[in-house]
mmCIF file of C-alpha atoms in Angstrom:
data_model
loop_
_atom_site.group_PDB
_atom_site.id
_atom_site.type_symbol
_atom_site.label_atom_id
_atom_site.label_comp_id
_atom_site.label_asym_id
_atom_site.label_seq_id
_atom_site.Cartn_x
_atom_site.Cartn_y
_atom_site.Cartn_z
ATOM 1 C CA MET A 1 -53.825 20.538 9.627
ATOM 2 C CA SER A 2 -54.979 20.730 6.011
ATOM 3 C CA LYS A 3 -54.001 18.085 3.449
ATOM 4 C CA LYS A 4 -51.883 20.725 1.698
ATOM 5 C CA ASP A 5 -49.984 21.511 4.908
ATOM 6 C CA GLU A 6 -49.479 17.814 5.616
ATOM 7 C CA LYS A 7 -48.152 17.250 2.083
ATOM 8 C CA ASN A 8 -45.692 20.153 2.452
ATOM 9 C CA LYS A 9 -44.517 18.785 5.802
ATOM 10 C CA ASN A 10 -43.879 15.357 4.239
ATOM 11 C CA ILE A 11 -41.915 16.935 1.374
ATOM 12 C CA ILE A 12 -39.719 18.844 3.839
ATOM 13 C CA LEU A 13 -39.144 15.674 5.896
ATOM 14 C CA VAL A 14 -38.092 13.704 2.807
ATOM 15 C CA ALA A 15 -35.734 16.511 1.756
ATOM 16 C CA VAL A 16 -34.099 16.608 5.202
ATOM 17 C CA ILE A 17 -33.597 12.821 5.180
ATOM 18 C CA LEU A 18 -32.095 12.974 1.678
ATOM 19 C CA VAL A 19 -29.624 15.732 2.620
ATOM 20 C CA PHE A 20 -28.589 13.841 5.768
ATOM 21 C CA THR A 21 -28.039 10.629 3.769
ATOM 22 C CA ILE A 22 -25.880 12.372 1.153
ATOM 23 C CA ALA A 23 -23.799 14.057 3.870
ATOM 24 C CA LEU A 24 -23.289 10.728 5.631
ATOM 25 C CA VAL A 25 -22.105 9.080 2.407
ATOM 26 C CA PHE A 26 -19.486 11.817 1.841
ATOM 27 C CA ILE A 27 -18.264 11.551 5.451
ATOM 28 C CA VAL A 28 -17.850 7.777 5.204
ATOM 29 C CA ARG A 29 -16.015 8.042 1.871
ATOM 30 C CA ALA A 30 -13.668 10.670 3.320
ATOM 31 C CA ILE A 31 -12.807 8.398 6.243
ATOM 32 C CA ILE A 32 -12.143 5.408 3.962
ATOM 33 C CA ASN A 33 -9.985 7.405 1.557
ATOM 34 C CA SER A 34 -7.771 8.825 4.317
ATOM 35 C CA HIS A 35 -5.730 5.633 4.708
ATOM 36 C CA VAL A 36 -2.468 4.966 2.940
ATOM 37 C CA ALA A 37 -2.409 1.144 2.746
ATOM 38 C CA PRO A 38 -2.371 -1.449 -0.124
ATOM 39 C CA PRO A 39 -5.484 -3.475 -0.805
ATOM 40 C CA ALA A 40 -7.378 -5.095 1.982
ATOM 41 C CA SER A 41 -9.946 -7.840 1.736
ATOM 42 C CA GLN A 42 -10.021 -11.570 1.935
ATOM 43 C CA THR A 43 -12.962 -12.031 -0.396
ATOM 44 C CA SER A 44 -13.026 -11.625 -4.173
ATOM 45 C CA GLN A 45 -10.318 -9.980 -6.287
ATOM 46 C CA SER A 46 -12.789 -7.343 -7.473
ATOM 47 C CA GLU A 47 -13.510 -6.369 -3.854
ATOM 48 C CA GLN A 48 -9.775 -6.271 -3.115
ATOM 49 C CA ALA A 49 -9.215 -3.934 -6.024
ATOM 50 C CA GLU A 50 -12.021 -1.623 -4.904
ATOM 51 C CA THR A 51 -10.571 -1.285 -1.388
ATOM 52 C CA ALA A 52 -6.974 -0.987 -2.522
ATOM 53 C CA GLN A 53 -4.547 1.660 -1.271
ATOM 54 C CA VAL A 54 -3.536 -0.471 -2.223
ATOM 55 C CA ASP A 55 -7.800 1.851 -2.584
ATOM 56 C CA LYS A 56 -8.449 1.654 -6.269
ATOM 57 C CA PRO A 57 -7.379 5.113 -7.437
ATOM 58 C CA GLU A 58 -9.918 7.496 -8.928
ATOM 59 C CA ALA A 59 -7.641 10.326 -10.014
ATOM 60 C CA ASN A 60 -4.073 11.067 -10.998
ATOM 61 C CA SER A 61 -1.716 13.200 -8.953
ATOM 62 C CA THR A 62 -1.808 16.972 -9.217
ATOM 63 C CA SER A 63 1.995 17.158 -8.992
ATOM 64 C CA VAL A 64 4.919 15.005 -10.070
ATOM 65 C CA PRO A 65 7.774 14.633 -7.551
ATOM 66 C CA GLU A 66 11.301 15.606 -8.561
ATOM 67 C CA PRO A 67 13.003 12.438 -9.874
ATOM 68 C CA LEU A 68 15.754 10.814 -7.846
ATOM 69 C CA PRO A 69 19.255 10.592 -9.344
ATOM 70 C CA ILE A 70 19.705 6.975 -10.455
ATOM 71 C CA THR A 71 22.911 5.459 -9.075
ATOM 72 C CA ASP A 72 21.826 1.808 -8.884
ATOM 73 C CA THR A 73 21.279 0.297 -12.318
ATOM 74 C CA GLU A 74 21.958 -3.385 -11.612
ATOM 75 C CA ARG A 75 19.618 -5.802 -9.857
ATOM 76 C CA THR A 76 20.572 -5.710 -6.188
ATOM 77 C CA ASN A 77 19.825 -7.952 -3.212
ATOM 78 C CA VAL A 78 18.610 -6.594 0.113
ATOM 79 C CA LYS A 79 18.788 -8.819 3.192
ATOM 80 C CA VAL A 80 15.931 -8.317 5.652
ATOM 81 C CA THR A 81 16.648 -9.602 9.154
ATOM 82 C CA MET A 82 13.705 -9.829 11.547
ATOM 83 C CA ASP A 83 13.920 -9.430 15.323
ATOM 84 C CA ASP A 84 13.646 -13.216 15.735
ATOM 85 C CA ARG A 85 16.874 -13.466 13.647
ATOM 86 C CA GLN A 86 15.139 -15.088 10.693
ATOM 87 C CA SER A 87 15.854 -13.410 7.376
ATOM 88 C CA PHE A 88 14.752 -13.201 3.766
ATOM 89 C CA THR A 89 16.194 -11.594 0.654
ATOM 90 C CA ILE A 90 14.564 -9.126 -1.710
ATOM 91 C CA CYS A 91 16.038 -8.643 -5.177
ATOM 92 C CA VAL A 92 15.404 -5.060 -6.291
ATOM 93 C CA TYR A 93 14.857 -4.461 -10.026
ATOM 94 C CA PRO A 94 15.978 -1.002 -11.236
ATOM 95 C CA ASP A 95 15.345 -2.121 -14.822
ATOM 96 C CA VAL A 96 11.620 -2.479 -14.033
ATOM 97 C CA ALA A 97 10.954 0.544 -11.817
ATOM 98 C CA PRO A 98 14.104 2.706 -11.457
ATOM 99 C CA GLN A 99 12.649 5.407 -9.176
ATOM 100 C CA SER A 100 10.949 2.925 -6.862
ATOM 101 C CA ALA A 101 14.074 0.757 -6.703
ATOM 102 C CA GLN A 102 16.411 3.704 -6.074
ATOM 103 C CA ASN A 103 14.150 5.118 -3.375
ATOM 104 C CA PHE A 104 13.985 1.751 -1.604
ATOM 105 C CA LEU A 105 17.749 1.206 -1.766
ATOM 106 C CA ASN A 106 18.434 4.746 -0.533
ATOM 107 C CA LEU A 107 16.181 4.205 2.476
ATOM 108 C CA VAL A 108 17.785 0.840 3.223
ATOM 109 C CA ARG A 109 21.267 2.392 3.178
ATOM 110 C CA GLU A 110 20.079 5.176 5.476
ATOM 111 C CA GLY A 111 18.848 2.593 7.986
ATOM 112 C CA PHE A 112 15.329 3.971 7.624
ATOM 113 C CA TYR A 113 13.607 0.588 7.895
ATOM 114 C CA ASN A 114 15.571 -0.674 10.902
ATOM 115 C CA GLY A 115 13.190 -1.167 13.827
ATOM 116 C CA LEU A 116 10.019 -0.607 11.786
ATOM 117 C CA THR A 117 7.212 -3.159 11.547
ATOM 118 C CA PHE A 118 4.947 -4.939 9.126
ATOM 119 C CA HIS A 119 1.811 -3.220 10.375
ATOM 120 C CA ARG A 120 -0.708 -4.870 8.040
ATOM 121 C CA VAL A 121 -0.808 -8.587 7.234
ATOM 122 C CA ILE A 122 -3.562 -10.354 5.285
ATOM 123 C CA ALA A 123 -3.517 -14.090 4.592
ATOM 124 C CA GLY A 124 -3.685 -14.899 0.872
ATOM 125 C CA PHE A 125 -3.001 -11.299 -0.024
ATOM 126 C CA MET A 126 -0.024 -9.312 1.311
ATOM 127 C CA ALA A 127 2.161 -8.070 4.183
ATOM 128 C CA GLN A 128 2.732 -4.310 4.327
ATOM 129 C CA GLY A 129 5.492 -2.445 6.159
ATOM 130 C CA GLY A 130 7.849 0.517 6.052
ATOM 131 C CA ASP A 131 5.727 3.028 7.962
ATOM 132 C CA PRO A 132 7.607 4.836 10.775
ATOM 133 C CA GLU A 133 4.270 5.519 12.470
ATOM 134 C CA GLY A 134 3.150 1.892 12.244
ATOM 135 C CA THR A 135 -0.372 2.963 11.295
ATOM 136 C CA GLY A 136 -0.352 2.990 7.499
ATOM 137 C CA MET A 137 -0.404 6.816 7.497
ATOM 138 C CA GLY A 138 3.314 7.622 7.663
ATOM 139 C CA GLY A 139 6.276 7.682 5.328
ATOM 140 C CA SER A 140 9.685 9.190 4.615
ATOM 141 C CA ASP A 141 10.325 12.864 3.836
ATOM 142 C CA ARG A 142 9.849 12.451 0.095
ATOM 143 C CA ARG A 143 7.401 11.073 -2.456
ATOM 144 C CA ILE A 144 8.225 9.311 -5.722
ATOM 145 C CA VAL A 145 6.477 9.027 -9.044
ATOM 146 C CA GLY A 146 4.159 6.038 -9.492
ATOM 147 C CA GLU A 147 5.810 3.727 -12.031
ATOM 148 C CA PHE A 148 2.832 1.870 -13.474
ATOM 149 C CA SER A 149 0.824 2.015 -16.690
ATOM 150 C CA ALA A 150 -2.155 3.945 -15.280
ATOM 151 C CA ASN A 151 0.342 6.742 -14.582
ATOM 152 C CA GLY A 152 2.058 6.522 -17.971
ATOM 153 C CA TYR A 153 4.962 4.224 -17.039
ATOM 154 C CA GLU A 154 5.601 0.744 -18.354
ATOM 155 C CA ASN A 155 6.015 -1.846 -15.605
ATOM 156 C CA THR A 156 6.271 -5.489 -16.664
ATOM 157 C CA LEU A 157 6.497 -7.075 -13.197
ATOM 158 C CA SER A 158 3.195 -8.731 -12.303
ATOM 159 C CA HIS A 159 1.950 -8.892 -8.723
ATOM 160 C CA LYS A 160 2.395 -12.570 -7.881
ATOM 161 C CA ARG A 161 3.587 -14.433 -4.777
ATOM 162 C CA GLY A 162 6.786 -12.870 -3.444
ATOM 163 C CA VAL A 163 6.638 -9.681 -5.520
ATOM 164 C CA VAL A 164 7.417 -6.451 -3.665
ATOM 165 C CA SER A 165 5.517 -3.285 -4.585
ATOM 166 C CA MET A 166 5.063 0.289 -3.368
ATOM 167 C CA ALA A 167 2.024 1.176 -1.254
ATOM 168 C CA ARG A 168 0.344 4.537 -1.826
ATOM 169 C CA SER A 169 -2.839 6.552 -1.392
ATOM 170 C CA GLN A 170 -5.251 7.418 -4.211
ATOM 171 C CA ASP A 171 -2.702 9.948 -5.460
ATOM 172 C CA PHE A 172 -0.714 8.133 -8.157
ATOM 173 C CA ASN A 173 2.494 9.869 -7.037
ATOM 174 C CA SER A 174 2.156 9.467 -3.266
ATOM 175 C CA ALA A 175 4.404 6.435 -2.656
ATOM 176 C CA SER A 176 7.095 7.121 -0.071
ATOM 177 C CA SER A 177 8.536 4.379 2.138
ATOM 178 C CA GLN A 178 5.699 1.887 2.579
ATOM 179 C CA PHE A 179 5.878 -1.322 0.576
ATOM 180 C CA PHE A 180 4.051 -4.632 0.490
ATOM 181 C CA ILE A 181 4.949 -8.242 -0.277
ATOM 182 C CA CYS A 182 2.359 -10.396 -2.062
ATOM 183 C CA TYR A 183 1.394 -13.708 -0.468
ATOM 184 C CA ASP A 184 -0.481 -14.882 -3.537
ATOM 185 C CA ASP A 185 -1.407 -13.800 -7.045
ATOM 186 C CA ALA A 186 -2.623 -10.197 -6.980
ATOM 187 C CA SER A 187 -2.426 -9.434 -10.689
ATOM 188 C CA PHE A 188 -5.544 -7.256 -10.394
ATOM 189 C CA LEU A 189 -3.115 -4.630 -9.027
ATOM 190 C CA ASP A 190 -1.009 -4.661 -12.192
ATOM 191 C CA GLY A 191 -0.945 -1.302 -13.908
ATOM 192 C CA GLU A 192 -1.935 0.586 -10.756
ATOM 193 C CA TYR A 193 0.906 -0.148 -8.319
ATOM 194 C CA ALA A 194 4.672 -0.014 -8.805
ATOM 195 C CA ALA A 195 6.134 -3.491 -8.402
ATOM 196 C CA PHE A 196 9.912 -3.114 -8.087
ATOM 197 C CA GLY A 197 11.360 -6.353 -6.744
ATOM 198 C CA GLU A 198 10.817 -9.874 -5.518
ATOM 199 C CA VAL A 199 11.587 -12.080 -2.528
ATOM 200 C CA VAL A 200 14.147 -14.520 -3.952
ATOM 201 C CA GLU A 201 15.035 -16.321 -0.748
ATOM 202 C CA GLY A 202 13.206 -16.953 2.528
ATOM 203 C CA MET A 203 9.597 -16.387 1.503
ATOM 204 C CA GLU A 204 8.698 -18.894 4.225
ATOM 205 C CA VAL A 205 9.880 -16.280 6.738
ATOM 206 C CA VAL A 206 7.369 -13.780 5.329
ATOM 207 C CA ASP A 207 4.726 -16.514 5.728
ATOM 208 C CA THR A 208 5.461 -16.660 9.469
ATOM 209 C CA PHE A 209 4.125 -13.093 9.860
ATOM 210 C CA LEU A 210 0.668 -14.655 9.625
ATOM 211 C CA SER A 211 1.149 -16.642 12.826
ATOM 212 C CA ALA A 212 0.875 -13.520 14.984
ATOM 213 C CA GLY A 213 -2.853 -13.184 14.328
ATOM 214 C CA THR A 214 -4.409 -9.804 13.487
ATOM 215 C CA ASP A 215 -7.022 -7.374 14.785
ATOM 216 C CA GLU A 216 -9.955 -5.896 12.860
ATOM 217 C CA ASN A 217 -7.557 -3.560 11.011
ATOM 218 C CA ASP A 218 -5.274 -6.438 9.892
ATOM 219 C CA LYS A 219 -2.583 -5.255 12.340
ATOM 220 C CA PRO A 220 -0.615 -8.163 13.862
ATOM 221 C CA LEU A 221 -1.441 -8.778 17.522
ATOM 222 C CA LYS A 222 2.292 -9.155 18.144
ATOM 223 C CA ASP A 223 4.648 -6.681 16.470
ATOM 224 C CA VAL A 224 6.410 -8.075 13.391
ATOM 225 C CA VAL A 225 9.647 -6.110 13.620
ATOM 226 C CA ILE A 226 12.379 -5.560 11.039
ATOM 227 C CA SER A 227 15.637 -5.640 12.991
ATOM 228 C CA LYS A 228 17.797 -4.570 10.073
ATOM 229 C CA MET A 229 17.901 -4.220 6.301
ATOM 230 C CA THR A 230 21.210 -4.298 4.470
ATOM 231 C CA VAL A 231 22.153 -3.899 0.822
ATOM 232 C CA GLU A 232 24.351 -6.746 -0.358
ATOM 233 C CA GLU A 233 26.858 -4.682 -2.354
#
């Protein structure tokens, strides 16, 4: 084989390796971006933000969902009773995020959350629930607009311990039924996720979700089941 032929062969080999590497990168990114969960990581806040779906969004939504009629304008308490009979109370704030609050209250009244689980629990970060599939990929039959500054909506509620916020995919307007409760300060999510309420009583019950232990996907080893949610009218 001449030196010219050998050089051409090496160039082709390098090109094939480069194409394969680029294809692999796109495949991996597609797999990562297919999940609907809020942020996951127990390292630095910057790493949490980058993996948030709480994935850090890269683009706005291509469509805006039809707004819900607002019937709840006052701050309203929701009692969450777990299957072990322990309970905690979430105060929902329509004055902060009216669409998120109304959607949550509608689902509670419909009994949507009864029997569902907290399928993702991360110490020092958050507990996520409200998915009928229990995988982080499901939701209700409707989406709502993302009420946060990156999507053009003012939201003054910071993600701190006890704050309740809507989970979503990279689509700004993809929130449906999944929500998460912050275990600690997560203010790096401010402006990109719609906080709409706060645990005002029984946060120690939410802390007990951590005792179940989790697998490699942060799913509790023992189901953390919501027995019933009720609006305290």
